[in-house]
Amino acid sequence: MLIAGNWKMNLTPKEGVQLAEGLLAALPKEGATEVVVCPSFVSLVPIWASIASSRISLGAQDVFWEERGAFTGEISVEMLRSVGCSYCIIGHSERRGRLGKSEYPRSRLAYFSDSDEVVRLKLQSALAGGLTPILCVGETLDERDAGETHSVIEAQLNASAHGVDAPESPLYIAYEPVWAIGTGSVCDAEEASRVSLHIADVMRTYAPNADVRLLYGGSVNAENAAGLLSKAGINGALVGGASLKAKDFAAIVTAAEAIGE
Ligand code: PGA
């Protein structure tokens, strides 16, 4: 099992270090569950300083695909690795401009414009550079209501992960229904399991040499985690809001640990 916390654009470096320390205090020193925190770029260095010798791994929320050069504002795989990152979230729906909360002005969504092609480039550079990717896929509410969940996800996987050959790294794919992200409406556990098993199936065709593992993301919390994590095909969770509280995130890890045994 892997439990990853996506802190999104929350917490200053100082607040992040406090949270990381709270998490270290709340978690058993060792365990079979892989625990990852993904703070903002500016917090990576100080947080790595406090978790480097612990069981918690560090992840970034995004990465750029070129190695170096005139790409103002971007951050490379090598830069992330050099500050302790071993994981990277790629193609999160928020980076794709597919936001779960409908009140955000539509006219501004174009600024979050990761296309499937961009997601593919990021995924390939992460794998080539030794960062374990957490690739996010998922449907919006409209797509779901139109019965397009499978076709949308298949198209995302086809465009960004078809042919991925990654013998040295697992490839985590997070099924994150957009309508469940940050909304409190968690996906029904049976449905999350069904879609996860379908993703695993599709990936066996698209990338038979990849070591694919499935996460669920979208309103996971301390109460619903065990129900989701115990379902077939779900190997962990990508947690947003609930990862900002040490006690809640630790409870999710504990739930994973109990199921993993
Ligand atoms: P949430 O976010 O847990 O706050 O819904 C999950 C995510 O965006 O990865």
PDB file of C-alpha atoms and ligand atoms in Angstrom:
ATOM      1  CA  MET A   1       0.000   0.000   0.000  1.00  0.00           C
ATOM      2  CA  LEU A   2       1.054   3.564  -0.644  1.00  0.00           C
ATOM      3  CA  ILE A   3      -0.525   6.602   0.972  1.00  0.00           C
ATOM      4  CA  ALA A   4       0.464   9.939  -0.560  1.00  0.00           C
ATOM      5  CA  GLY A   5      -0.488  13.376   0.717  1.00  0.00           C
ATOM      6  CA  ASN A   6      -0.986  16.107  -1.876  1.00  0.00           C
ATOM      7  CA  TRP A   7      -0.662  19.340   0.073  1.00  0.00           C
ATOM      8  CA  LYS A   8      -1.485  21.433  -3.023  1.00  0.00           C
ATOM      9  CA  MET A   9      -0.944  25.207  -2.574  1.00  0.00           C
ATOM     10  CA  ASN A  10      -1.193  25.078   1.211  1.00  0.00           C
ATOM     11  CA  LEU A  11       1.266  25.733   4.041  1.00  0.00           C
ATOM     12  CA  THR A  12       4.387  27.888   4.153  1.00  0.00           C
ATOM     13  CA  PRO A  13       7.703  26.039   4.548  1.00  0.00           C
ATOM     14  CA  LYS A  14       7.538  26.625   8.300  1.00  0.00           C
ATOM     15  CA  GLU A  15       3.983  25.312   8.562  1.00  0.00           C
ATOM     16  CA  GLY A  16       4.930  22.377   6.353  1.00  0.00           C
ATOM     17  CA  VAL A  17       7.804  21.405   8.622  1.00  0.00           C
ATOM     18  CA  GLN A  18       5.424  21.540  11.586  1.00  0.00           C
ATOM     19  CA  LEU A  19       3.025  19.222   9.799  1.00  0.00           C
ATOM     20  CA  ALA A  20       5.832  16.830   8.829  1.00  0.00           C
ATOM     21  CA  GLU A  21       7.007  16.744  12.425  1.00  0.00           C
ATOM     22  CA  GLY A  22       3.469  16.145  13.646  1.00  0.00           C
ATOM     23  CA  LEU A  23       3.187  13.285  11.206  1.00  0.00           C
ATOM     24  CA  LEU A  24       6.444  11.738  12.356  1.00  0.00           C
ATOM     25  CA  ALA A  25       5.166  11.880  15.915  1.00  0.00           C
ATOM     26  CA  ALA A  26       1.810  10.346  14.972  1.00  0.00           C
ATOM     27  CA  LEU A  27       3.155   7.473  12.840  1.00  0.00           C
ATOM     28  CA  PRO A  28       4.891   4.326  14.017  1.00  0.00           C
ATOM     29  CA  LYS A  29       8.591   4.568  13.117  1.00  0.00           C
ATOM     30  CA  GLU A  30       8.330   1.664  10.707  1.00  0.00           C
ATOM     31  CA  GLY A  31       5.585   0.021   8.731  1.00  0.00           C
ATOM     32  CA  ALA A  32       4.790  -1.839   5.550  1.00  0.00           C
ATOM     33  CA  THR A  33       2.860   1.100   4.065  1.00  0.00           C
ATOM     34  CA  GLU A  34       4.830   3.519   1.919  1.00  0.00           C
ATOM     35  CA  VAL A  35       4.089   7.080   3.083  1.00  0.00           C
ATOM     36  CA  VAL A  36       4.704  10.057   0.788  1.00  0.00           C
ATOM     37  CA  VAL A  37       4.171  13.782   1.289  1.00  0.00           C
ATOM     38  CA  CYS A  38       3.996  16.185  -1.651  1.00  0.00           C
ATOM     39  CA  PRO A  39       4.458  19.768  -0.438  1.00  0.00           C
ATOM     40  CA  SER A  40       4.818  22.856  -2.643  1.00  0.00           C
ATOM     41  CA  PHE A  41       8.178  23.351  -4.379  1.00  0.00           C
ATOM     42  CA  VAL A  42       9.407  25.976  -1.895  1.00  0.00           C
ATOM     43  CA  SER A  43       8.867  23.612   1.029  1.00  0.00           C
ATOM     44  CA  LEU A  44      10.722  20.618  -0.395  1.00  0.00           C
ATOM     45  CA  VAL A  45      14.147  21.500   1.015  1.00  0.00           C
ATOM     46  CA  PRO A  46      13.187  22.134   4.653  1.00  0.00           C
ATOM     47  CA  ILE A  47      10.762  19.225   4.713  1.00  0.00           C
ATOM     48  CA  TRP A  48      13.348  16.835   3.345  1.00  0.00           C
ATOM     49  CA  ALA A  49      15.660  17.973   6.150  1.00  0.00           C
ATOM     50  CA  SER A  50      13.128  16.814   8.703  1.00  0.00           C
ATOM     51  CA  ILE A  51      12.045  13.527   7.062  1.00  0.00           C
ATOM     52  CA  ALA A  52      15.206  12.302   5.303  1.00  0.00           C
ATOM     53  CA  SER A  53      16.047   9.751   7.947  1.00  0.00           C
ATOM     54  CA  SER A  54      12.431   8.662   8.509  1.00  0.00           C
ATOM     55  CA  ARG A  55      10.024   6.286   6.740  1.00  0.00           C
ATOM     56  CA  ILE A  56       8.322   9.194   4.947  1.00  0.00           C
ATOM     57  CA  SER A  57       9.277   9.817   1.321  1.00  0.00           C
ATOM     58  CA  LEU A  58       9.147  13.122  -0.511  1.00  0.00           C
ATOM     59  CA  GLY A  59       7.191  13.877  -3.678  1.00  0.00           C
ATOM     60  CA  ALA A  60       6.595  16.913  -5.878  1.00  0.00           C
ATOM     61  CA  GLN A  61       3.237  18.039  -7.246  1.00  0.00           C
ATOM     62  CA  ASP A  62       4.431  18.608 -10.802  1.00  0.00           C
ATOM     63  CA  VAL A  63       7.587  18.611 -12.956  1.00  0.00           C
ATOM     64  CA  PHE A  64       8.752  19.986 -16.288  1.00  0.00           C
ATOM     65  CA  TRP A  65       9.976  17.584 -18.983  1.00  0.00           C
ATOM     66  CA  GLU A  66      13.091  19.340 -20.291  1.00  0.00           C
ATOM     67  CA  GLU A  67      16.381  18.814 -18.486  1.00  0.00           C
ATOM     68  CA  ARG A  68      17.492  22.454 -18.368  1.00  0.00           C
ATOM     69  CA  GLY A  69      17.420  25.704 -20.271  1.00  0.00           C
ATOM     70  CA  ALA A  70      15.352  28.801 -20.920  1.00  0.00           C
ATOM     71  CA  PHE A  71      12.088  27.669 -19.358  1.00  0.00           C
ATOM     72  CA  THR A  72      11.330  30.404 -16.869  1.00  0.00           C
ATOM     73  CA  GLY A  73       9.524  29.197 -13.789  1.00  0.00           C
ATOM     74  CA  GLU A  74       9.857  25.490 -14.511  1.00  0.00           C
ATOM     75  CA  ILE A  75      11.497  22.772 -12.402  1.00  0.00           C
ATOM     76  CA  SER A  76      13.316  19.708 -13.755  1.00  0.00           C
ATOM     77  CA  VAL A  77      13.422  16.085 -12.668  1.00  0.00           C
ATOM     78  CA  GLU A  78      17.073  16.440 -11.672  1.00  0.00           C
ATOM     79  CA  MET A  79      16.270  19.473  -9.497  1.00  0.00           C
ATOM     80  CA  LEU A  80      13.564  17.522  -7.699  1.00  0.00           C
ATOM     81  CA  ARG A  81      15.819  14.527  -7.192  1.00  0.00           C
ATOM     82  CA  SER A  82      18.583  16.741  -5.851  1.00  0.00           C
ATOM     83  CA  VAL A  83      16.348  17.972  -3.024  1.00  0.00           C
ATOM     84  CA  GLY A  84      15.196  14.508  -1.960  1.00  0.00           C
ATOM     85  CA  CYS A  85      12.142  13.807  -4.113  1.00  0.00           C
ATOM     86  CA  SER A  86      11.563  10.236  -5.153  1.00  0.00           C
ATOM     87  CA  TYR A  87       7.935  10.655  -6.288  1.00  0.00           C
ATOM     88  CA  CYS A  88       6.079  13.128  -8.479  1.00  0.00           C
ATOM     89  CA  ILE A  89       2.378  13.684  -9.099  1.00  0.00           C
ATOM     90  CA  ILE A  90       1.762  14.026 -12.828  1.00  0.00           C
ATOM     91  CA  GLY A  91      -1.352  15.163 -14.680  1.00  0.00           C
ATOM     92  CA  HIS A  92      -3.388  16.068 -11.615  1.00  0.00           C
ATOM     93  CA  SER A  93      -6.827  17.203 -12.761  1.00  0.00           C
ATOM     94  CA  GLU A  94      -6.149  20.667 -11.337  1.00  0.00           C
ATOM     95  CA  ARG A  95      -3.104  20.992 -13.630  1.00  0.00           C
ATOM     96  CA  ARG A  96      -5.293  19.823 -16.500  1.00  0.00           C
ATOM     97  CA  GLY A  97      -7.796  22.606 -15.759  1.00  0.00           C
ATOM     98  CA  ARG A  98     -10.445  20.105 -14.726  1.00  0.00           C
ATOM     99  CA  LEU A  99     -11.574  21.385 -11.349  1.00  0.00           C
ATOM    100  CA  GLY A 100     -13.964  19.559  -9.064  1.00  0.00           C
ATOM    101  CA  LYS A 101     -15.401  22.676  -7.472  1.00  0.00           C
ATOM    102  CA  SER A 102     -17.592  24.423  -9.967  1.00  0.00           C
ATOM    103  CA  GLU A 103     -17.405  27.914  -8.458  1.00  0.00           C
ATOM    104  CA  TYR A 104     -13.930  28.641  -9.866  1.00  0.00           C
ATOM    105  CA  PRO A 105     -14.296  31.036 -12.830  1.00  0.00           C
ATOM    106  CA  ARG A 106     -14.325  29.009 -16.048  1.00  0.00           C
ATOM    107  CA  SER A 107     -12.501  31.808 -17.883  1.00  0.00           C
ATOM    108  CA  ARG A 108      -9.445  31.245 -15.719  1.00  0.00           C
ATOM    109  CA  LEU A 109      -9.246  27.496 -16.158  1.00  0.00           C
ATOM    110  CA  ALA A 110      -7.259  27.886 -19.367  1.00  0.00           C
ATOM    111  CA  TYR A 111      -4.232  28.811 -17.241  1.00  0.00           C
ATOM    112  CA  PHE A 112      -4.157  25.230 -16.018  1.00  0.00           C
ATOM    113  CA  SER A 113      -3.604  23.612 -19.321  1.00  0.00           C
ATOM    114  CA  ASP A 114      -1.709  20.315 -19.095  1.00  0.00           C
ATOM    115  CA  SER A 115      -2.834  18.413 -22.179  1.00  0.00           C
ATOM    116  CA  ASP A 116      -2.516  14.642 -22.527  1.00  0.00           C
ATOM    117  CA  GLU A 117       0.611  15.279 -24.611  1.00  0.00           C
ATOM    118  CA  VAL A 118       2.152  17.398 -21.828  1.00  0.00           C
ATOM    119  CA  VAL A 119       1.239  14.707 -19.309  1.00  0.00           C
ATOM    120  CA  ARG A 120       2.958  12.124 -21.512  1.00  0.00           C
ATOM    121  CA  LEU A 121       6.149  14.212 -21.711  1.00  0.00           C
ATOM    122  CA  LYS A 122       6.185  14.701 -17.951  1.00  0.00           C
ATOM    123  CA  LEU A 123       5.572  11.023 -17.307  1.00  0.00           C
ATOM    124  CA  GLN A 124       8.364   9.968 -19.629  1.00  0.00           C
ATOM    125  CA  SER A 125      10.876  12.411 -18.174  1.00  0.00           C
ATOM    126  CA  ALA A 126      10.014  11.400 -14.606  1.00  0.00           C
ATOM    127  CA  LEU A 127      10.538   7.724 -15.413  1.00  0.00           C
ATOM    128  CA  ALA A 128      13.720   8.385 -17.373  1.00  0.00           C
ATOM    129  CA  GLY A 129      15.125  10.469 -14.544  1.00  0.00           C
ATOM    130  CA  GLY A 130      14.315   8.067 -11.726  1.00  0.00           C
ATOM    131  CA  LEU A 131      11.256   9.734 -10.177  1.00  0.00           C
ATOM    132  CA  THR A 132       8.361   7.394  -9.445  1.00  0.00           C
ATOM    133  CA  PRO A 133       5.282   8.920 -11.078  1.00  0.00           C
ATOM    134  CA  ILE A 134       1.808   9.143  -9.639  1.00  0.00           C
ATOM    135  CA  LEU A 135      -0.213   9.653 -12.808  1.00  0.00           C
ATOM    136  CA  CYS A 136      -3.723  11.008 -12.237  1.00  0.00           C
ATOM    137  CA  VAL A 137      -6.712  10.186 -14.418  1.00  0.00           C
ATOM    138  CA  GLY A 138     -10.430  10.621 -13.926  1.00  0.00           C
ATOM    139  CA  GLU A 139     -13.716  11.849 -15.314  1.00  0.00           C
ATOM    140  CA  THR A 140     -15.719  15.004 -14.606  1.00  0.00           C
ATOM    141  CA  LEU A 141     -19.295  14.888 -13.349  1.00  0.00           C
ATOM    142  CA  ASP A 142     -20.686  15.663 -16.821  1.00  0.00           C
ATOM    143  CA  GLU A 143     -18.618  12.864 -18.331  1.00  0.00           C
ATOM    144  CA  ARG A 144     -19.746  10.488 -15.632  1.00  0.00           C
ATOM    145  CA  ASP A 145     -23.390  11.418 -16.104  1.00  0.00           C
ATOM    146  CA  ALA A 146     -22.974  10.791 -19.828  1.00  0.00           C
ATOM    147  CA  GLY A 147     -21.662   7.289 -19.092  1.00  0.00           C
ATOM    148  CA  GLU A 148     -18.197   8.179 -20.373  1.00  0.00           C
ATOM    149  CA  THR A 149     -16.084   7.260 -17.341  1.00  0.00           C
ATOM    150  CA  HIS A 150     -14.289   4.373 -19.038  1.00  0.00           C
ATOM    151  CA  SER A 151     -13.820   6.036 -22.387  1.00  0.00           C
ATOM    152  CA  VAL A 152     -12.430   9.251 -20.851  1.00  0.00           C
ATOM    153  CA  ILE A 153      -9.938   7.346 -18.732  1.00  0.00           C
ATOM    154  CA  GLU A 154      -8.931   5.079 -21.592  1.00  0.00           C
ATOM    155  CA  ALA A 155      -8.286   8.126 -23.767  1.00  0.00           C
ATOM    156  CA  GLN A 156      -6.154   9.715 -21.031  1.00  0.00           C
ATOM    157  CA  LEU A 157      -4.157   6.513 -20.581  1.00  0.00           C
ATOM    158  CA  ASN A 158      -3.818   5.933 -24.296  1.00  0.00           C
ATOM    159  CA  ALA A 159      -2.489   9.432 -24.883  1.00  0.00           C
ATOM    160  CA  SER A 160      -0.149   9.629 -21.926  1.00  0.00           C
ATOM    161  CA  ALA A 161       0.886   6.136 -20.867  1.00  0.00           C
ATOM    162  CA  HIS A 162       0.583   3.904 -23.924  1.00  0.00           C
ATOM    163  CA  GLY A 163       3.818   2.042 -24.482  1.00  0.00           C
ATOM    164  CA  VAL A 164       5.393   3.068 -21.206  1.00  0.00           C
ATOM    165  CA  ASP A 165       8.231   0.699 -20.481  1.00  0.00           C
ATOM    166  CA  ALA A 166       9.464   1.213 -16.956  1.00  0.00           C
ATOM    167  CA  PRO A 167      11.266  -1.843 -15.668  1.00  0.00           C
ATOM    168  CA  GLU A 168      12.958   0.037 -12.848  1.00  0.00           C
ATOM    169  CA  SER A 169      10.062   1.917 -11.309  1.00  0.00           C
ATOM    170  CA  PRO A 170       6.512   1.182 -10.347  1.00  0.00           C
ATOM    171  CA  LEU A 171       3.963   3.323 -12.154  1.00  0.00           C
ATOM    172  CA  TYR A 172       1.282   4.546  -9.784  1.00  0.00           C
ATOM    173  CA  ILE A 173      -1.969   5.527 -11.420  1.00  0.00           C
ATOM    174  CA  ALA A 174      -4.385   7.442  -9.252  1.00  0.00           C
ATOM    175  CA  TYR A 175      -8.031   7.126 -10.200  1.00  0.00           C
ATOM    176  CA  GLU A 176      -9.295  10.535  -9.178  1.00  0.00           C
ATOM    177  CA  PRO A 177     -12.862  11.261 -10.261  1.00  0.00           C
ATOM    178  CA  VAL A 178     -12.788  15.038 -10.721  1.00  0.00           C
ATOM    179  CA  TRP A 179     -16.188  15.463  -9.069  1.00  0.00           C
ATOM    180  CA  ALA A 180     -14.866  13.814  -5.895  1.00  0.00           C
ATOM    181  CA  ILE A 181     -11.826  16.060  -5.464  1.00  0.00           C
ATOM    182  CA  GLY A 182     -12.125  18.528  -2.627  1.00  0.00           C
ATOM    183  CA  THR A 183     -15.908  18.170  -2.628  1.00  0.00           C
ATOM    184  CA  GLY A 184     -16.540  15.729   0.200  1.00  0.00           C
ATOM    185  CA  SER A 185     -18.435  13.456  -2.228  1.00  0.00           C
ATOM    186  CA  VAL A 186     -16.256  10.385  -2.134  1.00  0.00           C
ATOM    187  CA  CYS A 187     -16.685   7.810  -4.882  1.00  0.00           C
ATOM    188  CA  ASP A 188     -18.569   4.696  -3.823  1.00  0.00           C
ATOM    189  CA  ALA A 189     -15.928   2.118  -2.854  1.00  0.00           C
ATOM    190  CA  GLU A 190     -17.333  -0.584  -5.158  1.00  0.00           C
ATOM    191  CA  GLU A 191     -17.307   1.809  -8.075  1.00  0.00           C
ATOM    192  CA  ALA A 192     -13.754   2.982  -7.296  1.00  0.00           C
ATOM    193  CA  SER A 193     -12.716  -0.662  -7.226  1.00  0.00           C
ATOM    194  CA  ARG A 194     -14.447  -1.422 -10.545  1.00  0.00           C
ATOM    195  CA  VAL A 195     -12.789   1.512 -12.289  1.00  0.00           C
ATOM    196  CA  SER A 196      -9.390   0.681 -10.759  1.00  0.00           C
ATOM    197  CA  LEU A 197      -9.603  -2.907 -11.984  1.00  0.00           C
ATOM    198  CA  HIS A 198     -10.557  -1.599 -15.409  1.00  0.00           C
ATOM    199  CA  ILE A 199      -7.520   0.723 -15.431  1.00  0.00           C
ATOM    200  CA  ALA A 200      -5.283  -2.203 -14.488  1.00  0.00           C
ATOM    201  CA  ASP A 201      -6.819  -4.208 -17.344  1.00  0.00           C
ATOM    202  CA  VAL A 202      -6.342  -1.433 -19.864  1.00  0.00           C
ATOM    203  CA  MET A 203      -2.739  -0.920 -18.779  1.00  0.00           C
ATOM    204  CA  ARG A 204      -1.974  -4.607 -19.249  1.00  0.00           C
ATOM    205  CA  THR A 205      -2.692  -3.975 -22.934  1.00  0.00           C
ATOM    206  CA  TYR A 206      -1.213  -0.487 -23.227  1.00  0.00           C
ATOM    207  CA  ALA A 207       1.963  -1.085 -21.239  1.00  0.00           C
ATOM    208  CA  PRO A 208       2.497  -4.780 -20.516  1.00  0.00           C
ATOM    209  CA  ASN A 209       5.986  -4.115 -19.149  1.00  0.00           C
ATOM    210  CA  ALA A 210       4.933  -1.513 -16.596  1.00  0.00           C
ATOM    211  CA  ASP A 211       4.545  -2.364 -12.917  1.00  0.00           C
ATOM    212  CA  VAL A 212       1.191  -0.602 -12.509  1.00  0.00           C
ATOM    213  CA  ARG A 213      -0.292   0.022  -9.063  1.00  0.00           C
ATOM    214  CA  LEU A 214      -3.583   1.757  -8.441  1.00  0.00           C
ATOM    215  CA  LEU A 215      -4.438   4.507  -6.006  1.00  0.00           C
ATOM    216  CA  TYR A 216      -7.797   6.114  -5.350  1.00  0.00           C
ATOM    217  CA  GLY A 217      -8.044   9.867  -4.773  1.00  0.00           C
ATOM    218  CA  GLY A 218     -10.949  12.223  -4.074  1.00  0.00           C
ATOM    219  CA  SER A 219     -12.257  13.130  -0.614  1.00  0.00           C
ATOM    220  CA  VAL A 220     -10.442  10.298   1.153  1.00  0.00           C
ATOM    221  CA  ASN A 221     -10.521  10.823   4.915  1.00  0.00           C
ATOM    222  CA  ALA A 222      -9.901   8.959   8.157  1.00  0.00           C
ATOM    223  CA  GLU A 223     -13.471   7.619   8.168  1.00  0.00           C
ATOM    224  CA  ASN A 224     -13.821   6.325   4.615  1.00  0.00           C
ATOM    225  CA  ALA A 225     -10.224   5.171   4.003  1.00  0.00           C
ATOM    226  CA  ALA A 226     -10.580   1.601   5.270  1.00  0.00           C
ATOM    227  CA  GLY A 227     -13.685   0.993   3.138  1.00  0.00           C
ATOM    228  CA  LEU A 228     -11.870   2.110  -0.023  1.00  0.00           C
ATOM    229  CA  LEU A 229      -8.505   0.527   0.694  1.00  0.00           C
ATOM    230  CA  SER A 230      -9.990  -2.866   1.427  1.00  0.00           C
ATOM    231  CA  LYS A 231     -11.486  -3.125  -2.086  1.00  0.00           C
ATOM    232  CA  ALA A 232      -9.958  -5.192  -4.877  1.00  0.00           C
ATOM    233  CA  GLY A 233      -7.639  -3.324  -7.189  1.00  0.00           C
ATOM    234  CA  ILE A 234      -6.987  -0.395  -4.842  1.00  0.00           C
ATOM    235  CA  ASN A 235      -3.382  -0.345  -3.622  1.00  0.00           C
ATOM    236  CA  GLY A 236      -3.400   2.963  -1.803  1.00  0.00           C
ATOM    237  CA  ALA A 237      -4.677   6.529  -1.780  1.00  0.00           C
ATOM    238  CA  LEU A 238      -3.786  10.020  -2.934  1.00  0.00           C
ATOM    239  CA  VAL A 239      -5.094  12.296  -0.211  1.00  0.00           C
ATOM    240  CA  GLY A 240      -5.615  16.059  -0.468  1.00  0.00           C
ATOM    241  CA  GLY A 241      -7.474  17.892   2.310  1.00  0.00           C
ATOM    242  CA  ALA A 242      -7.094  15.181   4.938  1.00  0.00           C
ATOM    243  CA  SER A 243      -3.313  15.102   4.431  1.00  0.00           C
ATOM    244  CA  LEU A 244      -3.072  18.577   5.961  1.00  0.00           C
ATOM    245  CA  LYS A 245      -3.885  17.252   9.422  1.00  0.00           C
ATOM    246  CA  ALA A 246      -1.266  14.945  10.960  1.00  0.00           C
ATOM    247  CA  LYS A 247      -3.811  12.977  12.955  1.00  0.00           C
ATOM    248  CA  ASP A 248      -6.127  12.344   9.993  1.00  0.00           C
ATOM    249  CA  PHE A 249      -3.334  11.429   7.607  1.00  0.00           C
ATOM    250  CA  ALA A 250      -1.776   9.106  10.188  1.00  0.00           C
ATOM    251  CA  ALA A 251      -5.186   7.447  10.671  1.00  0.00           C
ATOM    252  CA  ILE A 252      -5.373   6.781   6.908  1.00  0.00           C
ATOM    253  CA  VAL A 253      -1.893   5.233   7.016  1.00  0.00           C
ATOM    254  CA  THR A 254      -2.977   3.091   9.974  1.00  0.00           C
ATOM    255  CA  ALA A 255      -6.043   1.927   8.030  1.00  0.00           C
ATOM    256  CA  ALA A 256      -3.799   0.967   5.087  1.00  0.00           C
ATOM    257  CA  GLU A 257      -1.440  -0.843   7.410  1.00  0.00           C
ATOM    258  CA  ALA A 258      -4.248  -2.923   8.915  1.00  0.00           C
ATOM    259  CA  ILE A 259      -5.484  -3.957   5.440  1.00  0.00           C
ATOM    260  CA  GLY A 260      -2.016  -4.581   4.038  1.00  0.00           C
ATOM    261  CA  GLU A 261      -1.291  -7.163   6.704  1.00  0.00           C
TER     262      GLU A 261
HETATM  263  P1  PGA B   1      -9.014  15.719  -1.784  1.00  0.00           P
HETATM  264  O1  PGA B   1      -7.916  15.846  -2.983  1.00  0.00           O
HETATM  265  O2  PGA B   1      -8.571  14.552  -0.944  1.00  0.00           O
HETATM  266  O3  PGA B   1      -8.936  17.014  -1.054  1.00  0.00           O
HETATM  267  O4  PGA B   1     -10.309  15.471  -2.427  1.00  0.00           O
HETATM  268  C1  PGA B   1      -7.368  14.712  -3.582  1.00  0.00           C
HETATM  269  C2  PGA B   1      -6.451  15.116  -4.702  1.00  0.00           C
HETATM  270  O5  PGA B   1      -6.682  16.125  -5.345  1.00  0.00           O
HETATM  271  O6  PGA B   1      -5.454  14.419  -4.971  1.00  0.00           O
END
